[in-house]
Tab-separated table of C-alpha atoms and ligand atoms in Angstrom:
chain	number	residue	atom	x	y	z
A	4	MET	CA	0.067	-0.014	-0.093
A	5	ALA	CA	2.751	1.353	-0.432
A	6	THR	CA	3.686	4.968	-1.580
A	7	ILE	CA	6.442	5.670	-4.129
A	8	MET	CA	7.571	9.161	-5.668
A	9	VAL	CA	9.368	8.752	-9.248
A	10	THR	CA	11.248	11.179	-10.778
A	11	GLY	CA	11.707	11.836	-14.395
A	12	GLY	CA	9.060	9.732	-14.907
A	13	ALA	CA	8.182	10.078	-18.502
A	14	GLY	CA	12.122	9.356	-19.943
A	15	PHE	CA	12.882	5.616	-21.488
A	16	ILE	CA	13.949	3.783	-17.711
A	17	GLY	CA	11.369	5.431	-16.130
A	18	SER	CA	8.932	4.622	-17.482
A	19	ASN	CA	9.230	1.623	-18.510
A	20	PHE	CA	10.313	1.195	-15.129
A	21	ILE	CA	6.334	2.713	-13.508
A	22	LEU	CA	4.471	-0.169	-16.077
A	23	ARG	CA	6.671	-2.763	-14.958
A	24	TYR	CA	6.124	-2.430	-10.703
A	25	LEU	CA	2.458	-1.367	-11.541
A	26	GLY	CA	1.945	-4.419	-12.717
A	27	GLU	CA	4.120	-6.205	-9.804
A	28	HIS	CA	2.410	-3.801	-7.311
A	29	PRO	CA	-0.719	-3.947	-7.303
A	30	ASP	CA	-1.342	-2.404	-4.268
A	31	ASP	CA	1.312	0.703	-3.877
A	32	THR	CA	0.863	3.325	-5.662
A	33	VAL	CA	3.368	6.146	-8.497
A	34	VAL	CA	3.265	9.650	-8.792
A	35	ASN	CA	5.742	10.570	-11.565
A	36	TYR	CA	7.005	13.606	-11.699
A	37	ASP	CA	8.927	14.897	-13.829
A	38	ALA	CA	9.230	18.366	-16.755
A	39	LEU	CA	9.331	17.030	-19.733
A	40	THR	CA	11.951	17.811	-21.508
A	41	TYR	CA	13.008	16.945	-24.238
A	42	ALA	CA	13.769	13.098	-23.512
A	43	GLY	CA	10.124	13.185	-21.674
A	44	ASN	CA	7.412	11.173	-23.346
A	45	LEU	CA	3.784	11.154	-21.430
A	46	GLU	CA	2.704	8.312	-25.018
A	47	ASN	CA	5.092	6.156	-22.926
A	48	LEU	CA	3.020	5.970	-20.343
A	49	ALA	CA	-0.769	5.663	-22.215
A	50	ALA	CA	-1.344	1.940	-20.962
A	51	VAL	CA	-1.199	3.579	-17.058
A	52	LYS	CA	-2.780	7.321	-17.623
A	53	ASP	CA	-5.344	6.128	-16.808
A	54	ASP	CA	-5.292	3.253	-13.957
A	55	PRO	CA	-5.975	4.943	-10.721
A	56	HIS	CA	-2.959	4.074	-8.009
A	57	TYR	CA	-0.660	5.973	-11.530
A	58	ARG	CA	-0.953	10.151	-11.579
A	59	PHE	CA	1.498	12.885	-13.287
A	60	VAL	CA	2.763	15.593	-11.687
A	61	LYS	CA	4.737	18.034	-14.399
A	62	GLY	CA	7.326	19.354	-11.944
A	63	ASP	CA	11.078	19.710	-11.922
A	64	ILE	CA	13.062	18.624	-9.509
A	65	CYS	CA	15.112	21.953	-9.046
A	66	ASP	CA	11.808	23.051	-7.272
A	67	GLY	CA	12.512	22.321	-4.473
A	68	GLN	CA	8.397	23.920	-2.929
A	69	LEU	CA	6.506	21.867	-5.464
A	70	VAL	CA	8.918	18.554	-4.172
A	71	SER	CA	7.663	19.212	-1.433
A	72	ARG	CA	4.533	19.998	-1.727
A	73	THR	CA	4.238	16.829	-3.586
A	74	LEU	CA	5.854	14.173	-1.432
A	75	ALA	CA	3.790	15.875	0.909
A	76	GLU	CA	0.576	15.747	-0.343
A	77	ASN	CA	0.607	11.470	-2.312
A	78	ASP	CA	1.741	11.353	1.623
A	79	VAL	CA	5.093	9.430	-0.456
A	80	SER	CA	7.250	6.837	1.207
A	81	MET	CA	9.755	6.276	-1.250
A	82	ILE	CA	11.461	7.785	-3.566
A	83	VAL	CA	13.173	6.227	-6.677
A	84	HIS	CA	15.419	8.772	-8.862
A	85	PHE	CA	15.449	8.996	-12.845
A	86	ALA	CA	14.917	12.218	-13.713
A	87	ALA	CA	17.992	13.555	-15.214
A	88	GLU	CA	19.602	14.796	-18.361
A	89	SER	CA	21.316	11.553	-20.063
A	90	HIS	CA	23.303	12.054	-22.888
A	91	VAL	CA	27.131	12.682	-23.260
A	92	ASP	CA	26.891	14.405	-26.436
A	93	ARG	CA	25.025	16.432	-25.365
A	94	SER	CA	26.754	17.281	-21.973
A	95	ILE	CA	29.756	17.730	-24.459
A	96	THR	CA	27.970	21.374	-26.470
A	97	GLY	CA	25.835	22.547	-23.302
A	98	PRO	CA	27.004	21.326	-20.051
A	99	ASP	CA	25.201	23.691	-18.096
A	100	ALA	CA	21.265	21.654	-17.873
A	101	PHE	CA	23.394	18.537	-16.556
A	102	ILE	CA	25.412	21.053	-14.003
A	103	LYS	CA	21.706	22.109	-13.353
A	104	THR	CA	19.240	18.621	-13.104
A	105	ASN	CA	21.997	16.956	-12.023
A	106	ILE	CA	23.981	18.400	-9.376
A	107	GLU	CA	20.949	20.742	-8.094
A	108	GLY	CA	18.417	19.027	-8.693
A	109	THR	CA	19.200	15.975	-6.507
A	110	PHE	CA	20.321	18.105	-4.032
A	111	ARG	CA	17.429	19.992	-4.268
A	112	LEU	CA	15.019	16.471	-4.517
A	113	LEU	CA	17.497	15.169	-1.193
A	114	GLU	CA	16.707	18.420	0.916
A	115	ALA	CA	12.802	18.409	0.263
A	116	ALA	CA	13.773	14.119	1.086
A	117	ARG	CA	14.827	15.182	4.506
A	118	ALA	CA	12.269	17.265	5.924
A	119	ASN	CA	10.029	15.488	4.751
A	120	LYS	CA	10.686	12.454	7.430
A	121	LYS	CA	8.398	10.277	6.560
A	122	ILE	CA	10.884	9.245	3.349
A	123	GLU	CA	11.697	5.614	3.837
A	124	ARG	CA	13.857	4.640	0.767
A	125	PHE	CA	15.408	7.476	-1.142
A	126	LEU	CA	17.269	5.481	-4.262
A	127	HIS	CA	19.086	7.567	-6.752
A	128	VAL	CA	20.102	6.031	-10.416
A	129	SER	CA	23.284	6.549	-11.266
A	130	THR	CA	25.693	4.622	-14.241
A	131	ASP	CA	28.051	2.730	-14.308
A	132	GLU	CA	30.411	6.041	-16.320
A	133	VAL	CA	31.205	7.483	-13.421
A	134	TYR	CA	34.322	5.403	-12.937
A	135	GLY	CA	35.509	6.231	-16.237
A	136	SER	CA	36.942	4.334	-18.417
A	137	LEU	CA	38.428	0.325	-18.521
A	138	GLY	CA	41.630	-0.516	-20.687
A	139	ALA	CA	41.465	-4.285	-22.181
A	140	THR	CA	40.705	-6.202	-19.261
A	141	GLY	CA	39.185	-5.765	-15.435
A	142	TYR	CA	35.296	-4.319	-14.152
A	143	PHE	CA	34.055	-1.947	-12.200
A	144	THR	CA	32.724	-2.909	-8.664
A	145	GLU	CA	31.981	-0.788	-6.114
A	146	GLU	CA	35.223	-0.330	-4.736
A	147	THR	CA	36.012	1.459	-8.076
A	148	PRO	CA	37.597	5.155	-6.853
A	149	PHE	CA	35.249	7.671	-8.871
A	150	ALA	CA	37.820	9.123	-12.698
A	151	PRO	CA	35.273	10.690	-14.943
A	152	ASN	CA	35.202	12.016	-17.334
A	153	SER	CA	32.433	13.605	-19.836
A	154	PRO	CA	30.365	16.675	-18.150
A	155	TYR	CA	27.136	14.532	-17.900
A	156	SER	CA	29.930	11.964	-16.278
A	157	ALA	CA	30.663	14.458	-13.319
A	158	SER	CA	27.437	15.675	-12.926
A	159	LYS	CA	26.112	11.864	-12.416
A	160	ALA	CA	29.762	11.420	-10.061
A	161	SER	CA	28.659	14.753	-8.003
A	162	SER	CA	24.859	13.482	-6.930
A	163	ASP	CA	26.152	10.228	-5.591
A	164	MET	CA	28.274	11.564	-3.738
A	165	LEU	CA	25.574	13.980	-2.245
A	166	VAL	CA	23.971	11.680	-1.799
A	167	ARG	CA	26.091	9.469	0.282
A	168	SER	CA	26.944	12.447	2.433
A	169	TYR	CA	23.352	12.153	3.157
A	170	PHE	CA	23.789	9.377	4.678
A	171	HIS	CA	26.835	9.575	6.328
A	172	THR	CA	25.656	13.152	7.572
A	173	TYR	CA	22.133	12.180	7.586
A	174	HIS	CA	21.153	8.950	8.355
A	175	MET	CA	18.500	9.284	5.519
A	176	PRO	CA	17.572	5.895	3.935
A	177	VAL	CA	19.582	5.821	0.857
A	178	LEU	CA	20.458	3.573	-1.895
A	179	THR	CA	22.846	4.027	-4.748
A	180	THR	CA	22.523	2.378	-8.455
A	181	ASN	CA	25.274	2.070	-11.042
A	182	CYS	CA	24.267	0.762	-13.968
A	183	SER	CA	25.195	0.166	-17.513
A	184	ASN	CA	24.473	0.844	-20.605
A	185	ASN	CA	20.519	-0.257	-20.989
A	186	TYR	CA	19.287	-0.805	-24.665
A	187	GLY	CA	14.387	-1.802	-25.114
A	188	PRO	CA	10.767	0.332	-26.025
A	189	TYR	CA	10.866	3.729	-25.738
A	190	HIS	CA	14.381	4.614	-26.235
A	191	PHE	CA	15.060	7.988	-26.492
A	192	PRO	CA	16.242	7.649	-30.595
A	193	GLU	CA	19.103	10.113	-30.048
A	194	LYS	CA	21.608	6.667	-28.600
A	195	LEU	CA	23.129	4.547	-30.413
A	196	ILE	CA	21.482	1.712	-30.833
A	197	PRO	CA	17.750	2.992	-31.060
A	198	LEU	CA	19.983	5.674	-33.756
A	199	MET	CA	20.832	3.057	-35.998
A	200	ILE	CA	17.828	1.785	-36.643
A	201	ILE	CA	15.729	4.206	-37.692
A	202	ASN	CA	18.532	5.497	-39.750
A	203	ALA	CA	18.899	1.395	-41.279
A	204	LEU	CA	15.013	1.899	-41.758
A	205	SER	CA	15.743	5.287	-43.641
A	206	ASN	CA	17.937	3.599	-45.489
A	207	LYS	CA	19.928	6.633	-43.254
A	208	LYS	CA	24.030	6.461	-42.914
A	209	LEU	CA	25.117	5.311	-40.060
A	210	PRO	CA	27.470	7.338	-37.918
A	211	VAL	CA	30.080	5.354	-35.987
A	212	TYR	CA	32.301	7.722	-33.593
A	213	GLY	CA	35.730	6.186	-34.061
A	214	ASP	CA	36.800	2.554	-35.114
A	215	GLY	CA	34.080	1.414	-33.769
A	216	LYS	CA	36.117	-0.758	-30.895
A	217	ASN	CA	34.889	1.014	-27.485
A	218	VAL	CA	32.833	-1.318	-25.032
A	219	ARG	CA	29.950	-1.041	-23.406
A	220	ASP	CA	28.084	-3.597	-21.356
A	221	TRP	CA	24.118	-3.503	-22.781
A	222	LEU	CA	21.809	-4.520	-20.038
A	223	TYR	CA	18.153	-4.899	-21.616
A	224	VAL	CA	15.637	-2.941	-19.949
A	225	ARG	CA	13.599	-4.506	-17.977
A	226	ASP	CA	16.425	-6.214	-15.971
A	227	HIS	CA	17.424	-3.254	-14.955
A	228	CYS	CA	13.964	-1.865	-13.688
A	229	THR	CA	13.463	-5.812	-11.984
A	230	ALA	CA	17.058	-4.697	-9.640
A	231	ILE	CA	15.956	-1.808	-9.028
A	232	ASP	CA	12.495	-3.300	-7.415
A	233	ILE	CA	15.333	-5.648	-5.618
A	234	VAL	CA	17.028	-2.664	-4.372
A	235	LEU	CA	14.383	-0.921	-3.220
A	236	HIS	CA	12.399	-3.239	-0.892
A	237	LYS	CA	15.704	-5.067	-0.450
A	238	GLY	CA	18.814	-3.348	-0.828
A	239	THR	CA	20.397	-1.972	2.471
A	240	PRO	CA	20.653	1.894	2.375
A	241	GLY	CA	24.499	3.256	2.800
A	242	GLU	CA	25.486	0.570	0.241
A	243	THR	CA	25.149	1.279	-3.338
A	244	TYR	CA	24.845	-1.860	-5.781
A	245	ASN	CA	26.211	-1.833	-9.271
A	246	ILE	CA	24.148	-3.321	-12.729
A	247	GLY	CA	25.650	-4.818	-14.966
A	248	GLY	CA	24.414	-7.596	-18.356
A	249	ASN	CA	27.369	-9.040	-18.332
A	250	ASN	CA	27.497	-8.906	-21.940
A	251	GLU	CA	30.626	-6.971	-23.815
A	252	LYS	CA	29.754	-5.788	-27.276
A	253	MET	CA	31.941	-3.431	-29.266
A	254	ASN	CA	29.942	-0.328	-30.828
A	255	ILE	CA	30.618	-2.071	-34.993
A	256	ASP	CA	29.459	-5.188	-33.384
A	257	ILE	CA	26.431	-4.212	-31.978
A	258	VAL	CA	25.758	-1.880	-35.543
A	259	LYS	CA	26.598	-5.086	-37.021
A	260	THR	CA	23.927	-6.279	-35.198
A	261	VAL	CA	21.276	-4.218	-35.990
A	262	LEU	CA	21.764	-3.861	-39.505
A	263	LYS	CA	21.334	-8.007	-40.557
A	264	LEU	CA	18.197	-7.937	-37.812
A	265	LEU	CA	16.804	-5.777	-40.522
A	266	GLY	CA	18.071	-7.570	-43.679
A	267	LYS	CA	19.782	-3.936	-44.591
A	268	SER	CA	23.771	-3.629	-45.737
A	269	GLU	CA	27.177	-3.291	-44.223
A	270	ASP	CA	27.936	0.186	-46.691
A	271	LEU	CA	24.653	1.898	-44.144
A	272	ILE	CA	27.837	2.520	-41.503
A	273	GLU	CA	29.484	5.460	-42.062
A	274	TYR	CA	32.817	5.609	-39.063
A	275	VAL	CA	32.947	9.699	-38.402
A	276	LYS	CA	34.352	12.572	-35.834
A	277	ASP	CA	35.187	9.853	-32.784
A	278	ARG	CA	33.292	11.884	-29.811
A	279	PRO	CA	35.999	13.884	-27.338
A	280	GLY	CA	36.988	12.123	-24.207
A	281	HIS	CA	34.950	9.503	-26.111
A	282	ASP	CA	35.923	6.495	-23.063
A	283	ARG	CA	37.254	2.889	-24.680
A	284	ARG	CA	35.624	0.099	-22.555
A	285	TYR	CA	32.690	-0.028	-19.658
A	286	ALA	CA	32.584	-3.715	-17.423
A	287	ILE	CA	30.382	-4.157	-14.576
A	288	ASP	CA	31.175	-6.410	-11.999
A	289	ALA	CA	27.431	-7.483	-10.537
A	290	SER	CA	28.559	-10.180	-7.837
A	291	LYS	CA	26.882	-7.906	-4.171
A	292	ILE	CA	24.539	-7.548	-5.909
A	293	GLN	CA	23.407	-11.808	-7.774
A	294	ARG	CA	25.236	-12.582	-3.752
A	295	THR	CA	23.604	-9.945	-1.740
A	296	LEU	CA	20.245	-9.537	-3.116
A	297	GLY	CA	19.770	-12.983	-5.633
A	298	TRP	CA	19.696	-10.788	-8.927
A	299	SER	CA	20.346	-11.452	-11.949
A	300	PRO	CA	18.873	-11.140	-15.206
A	301	ALA	CA	17.019	-12.545	-17.218
A	302	TYR	CA	16.974	-11.738	-20.705
A	303	THR	CA	19.946	-12.518	-23.797
A	304	PHE	CA	21.361	-10.381	-25.758
A	305	GLU	CA	20.055	-11.998	-28.506
A	306	ARG	CA	16.592	-12.196	-27.065
A	307	GLY	CA	16.873	-8.886	-25.927
A	308	ILE	CA	17.988	-6.502	-29.455
A	309	LYS	CA	16.013	-8.872	-31.351
A	310	GLU	CA	12.708	-7.890	-29.246
A	311	THR	CA	13.905	-4.550	-28.821
A	312	VAL	CA	14.147	-3.946	-33.617
A	313	ASP	CA	10.998	-5.494	-33.504
A	314	TRP	CA	9.612	-2.995	-30.930
A	315	TYR	CA	10.610	-0.282	-33.397
A	316	LEU	CA	9.382	-1.901	-36.047
A	317	ALA	CA	5.513	-1.804	-34.786
A	318	ASN	CA	5.701	1.600	-32.775
A	319	ARG	CA	7.026	3.549	-35.961
A	320	ALA	CA	4.195	6.531	-34.970
A	321	TRP	CA	6.039	6.382	-31.072
A	322	TRP	CA	10.120	8.051	-32.848
A	323	GLU	CA	8.367	9.541	-36.040
A	324	LYS	CA	6.602	11.749	-34.525
A	325	ILE	CA	9.645	12.247	-32.422
A	326	ILE	CA	12.155	12.511	-35.371
A	327	SER	CA	9.686	14.506	-36.631
A	328	GLY	CA	8.780	17.609	-33.850
A	329	ASP	CA	11.206	19.546	-32.828
A	330	TYR	CA	13.193	17.003	-31.932
A	331	ARG	CA	14.267	17.911	-35.663
A	332	ARG	CA	16.748	20.426	-35.593
A	333	TYR	CA	19.379	18.914	-32.784
A	334	TYR	CA	18.540	15.974	-34.822
A	335	GLU	CA	19.690	16.735	-37.997
A	336	THR	CA	22.731	19.014	-37.083
A	337	GLN	CA	24.033	16.054	-35.678
A	338	TYR	CA	24.003	14.014	-38.616
A	339	LYS	CA	24.335	15.470	-41.229
A	340	GLN	CA	24.518	13.605	-44.426
B	401	NAD	P1	15.972	10.408	-20.391
B	401	NAD	O1	16.707	11.049	-21.162
B	401	NAD	O2	15.309	8.796	-21.040
B	401	NAD	O3	14.974	10.275	-19.013
B	401	NAD	C1	14.761	11.934	-18.248
B	401	NAD	C2	13.999	11.680	-17.939
B	401	NAD	O4	14.253	13.689	-17.005
B	401	NAD	C3	13.286	12.776	-19.084
B	401	NAD	O5	11.106	12.132	-18.744
B	401	NAD	C4	13.409	14.165	-18.550
B	401	NAD	O6	11.856	15.358	-19.008
B	401	NAD	C5	12.993	13.957	-17.515
B	401	NAD	N1	14.047	15.175	-16.548
B	401	NAD	C6	14.883	15.468	-16.686
B	401	NAD	N2	15.105	17.175	-15.980
B	401	NAD	C7	15.108	16.339	-15.357
B	401	NAD	C8	13.948	18.103	-14.627
B	401	NAD	N3	14.684	19.096	-14.249
B	401	NAD	N4	13.531	17.507	-13.283
B	401	NAD	C9	11.961	16.241	-13.593
B	401	NAD	N5	12.295	15.393	-14.340
B	401	NAD	C10	13.361	16.001	-15.854
B	401	NAD	O7	17.319	9.427	-19.218
B	401	NAD	P2	17.207	7.220	-19.069
B	401	NAD	O8	18.175	6.839	-19.971
B	401	NAD	O9	15.632	7.234	-19.059
B	401	NAD	O10	17.805	7.685	-17.599
B	401	NAD	C11	17.471	7.833	-16.069
B	401	NAD	C12	18.669	8.027	-15.149
B	401	NAD	O11	18.887	6.188	-15.449
B	401	NAD	C13	18.768	8.544	-15.421
B	401	NAD	O12	19.640	9.616	-13.757
B	401	NAD	C14	20.499	8.410	-16.166
B	401	NAD	O13	21.251	8.686	-15.237
B	401	NAD	C15	20.539	6.975	-15.527
B	401	NAD	N6	21.618	5.538	-16.443
B	401	NAD	C16	21.241	5.324	-17.228
B	401	NAD	C17	21.565	4.847	-18.261
B	401	NAD	C18	20.899	4.409	-20.259
B	401	NAD	O14	21.389	3.805	-19.999
B	401	NAD	N7	19.850	4.864	-20.191
B	401	NAD	C19	23.009	3.724	-17.838
B	401	NAD	C20	22.555	3.787	-16.997
B	401	NAD	C21	21.747	4.536	-15.492
B	402	TDX	O1	24.976	8.621	-33.268
B	402	TDX	C1	26.242	6.775	-32.184
B	402	TDX	N1	27.187	6.689	-33.025
B	402	TDX	C2	28.617	6.172	-32.158
B	402	TDX	O2	29.440	5.509	-32.524
B	402	TDX	C3	26.170	7.821	-31.020
B	402	TDX	C4	24.472	8.144	-30.327
B	402	TDX	C5	26.866	6.710	-30.234
B	402	TDX	N2	28.505	5.899	-30.474
B	402	TDX	C6	28.797	5.703	-29.765
B	402	TDX	C7	29.789	6.231	-28.337
B	402	TDX	C8	29.481	5.457	-27.101
B	402	TDX	O3	30.753	4.756	-27.614
B	402	TDX	O4	27.586	4.600	-29.376
B	402	TDX	C9	28.445	4.345	-27.137
B	402	TDX	C10	26.252	4.617	-26.953
B	402	TDX	O5	26.772	5.219	-27.243
B	402	TDX	P1	24.975	6.349	-25.792
B	402	TDX	O6	24.214	4.841	-26.745
B	402	TDX	O7	25.588	7.806	-26.777
B	402	TDX	O8	25.565	6.332	-24.881
B	402	TDX	P2	26.743	6.455	-23.434
B	402	TDX	O9	27.438	7.306	-24.062
B	402	TDX	O10	27.386	5.252	-23.240
B	402	TDX	O11	26.108	6.837	-23.040
B	402	TDX	C11	25.078	5.744	-22.092
B	402	TDX	O12	25.059	4.886	-21.258
B	402	TDX	C12	25.287	5.339	-20.116
B	402	TDX	C13	23.386	7.007	-21.461
B	402	TDX	O13	23.005	7.609	-22.201
B	402	TDX	C14	23.928	7.014	-20.361
B	402	TDX	O14	22.706	7.995	-18.952
B	402	TDX	C15	24.644	6.269	-19.438
B	402	TDX	O15	24.895	6.339	-18.055
């Protein structure tokens, strides 16, 4: 019968989380608190919009008063904090919004939660990018020192530090998760996998940064949502948990897999200028969450990527609306043919 507030619930992972959560916890209520930036889309939540256990509040996490009011009026006892600026390339061309939302926004949220007194769990969703870049071997563990390389990862590392300090200083029941790259339905088409699917479907070039050999550890979004649910209910306050798919792939292999699933030619691949400060390799050691909370991914990459490609084929209207609207200008400057 708990009420949880999900920040950033209209984004990629947040909306997948809410859809799954309401199904798994039919007695709980979810308040989705989201500013609806370019990345927020209420169409992701069409299936639950009339659910009496779902409420939407349009609000910025930097607005401490509205956050406080939302927590009090809805009798919220748990917060799952997804809201962020999330795209590394945008953080390179315009870092301001990243500092504002990811650092100041997290701070305002922590302050509102601290003043509220009824918050039993505060789960901060973060990224493996806080650990920087790996060489050819090794894995990120929860003990790996932070070494962020982009304004995005630096802003997330800062927010992780703030969250940590609220546990030690104020004994707030916070938990942090650091997850690897997600993919799946509702992934905004500026990120690698959805961008490649959509460009291939439109017979446009597929821009691969640098030599295409950067490695990411890919996790199907539903597996990430399951992990967050488990940490929220069973994790130990003050702890951080690394979440990963044990599924390292070079970007070029991801792109070739997408082309193959769509029956398109590899001639569409175009190597372009590298991302500045491009991290070479991410790989997560997820043994802590596996050992202590019993979580492990359910999806193989083969199944997850097939479901993802099928989802974009079946949901053309969702992404066509995005790339034909306000987002078009950004898309065209980034991926000009
Ligand atoms: P996203 O960009 O798809 O969604 C972000 C959401 O936050 C949007 O709905 C947006 O409207 C909202 N938002 C942005 N600024 C806001 C503000 N100031 N106030 C309120 N709402 C605001 O992001 P995502 O990919 O779903 O990522 C969600 C979280 O997970 C982020 O914190 C990100 O750092 C983290 N994460 C993402 C990945 C990944 O692969 N996508 C991996 C690890 C961690
Ligand atoms: O057009 C592209 N071409 C390309 O080669 C794009 C958009 C990306 N890339 C490369 C860069 C990365 O090596 O693909 C890889 C993945 O890029 P993104 O999809 O932009 O993700 P990444 O930078 O790895 O960050 C993602 O995972 C960690 C999320 O956007 C973050 O929010 C999350 O924290």
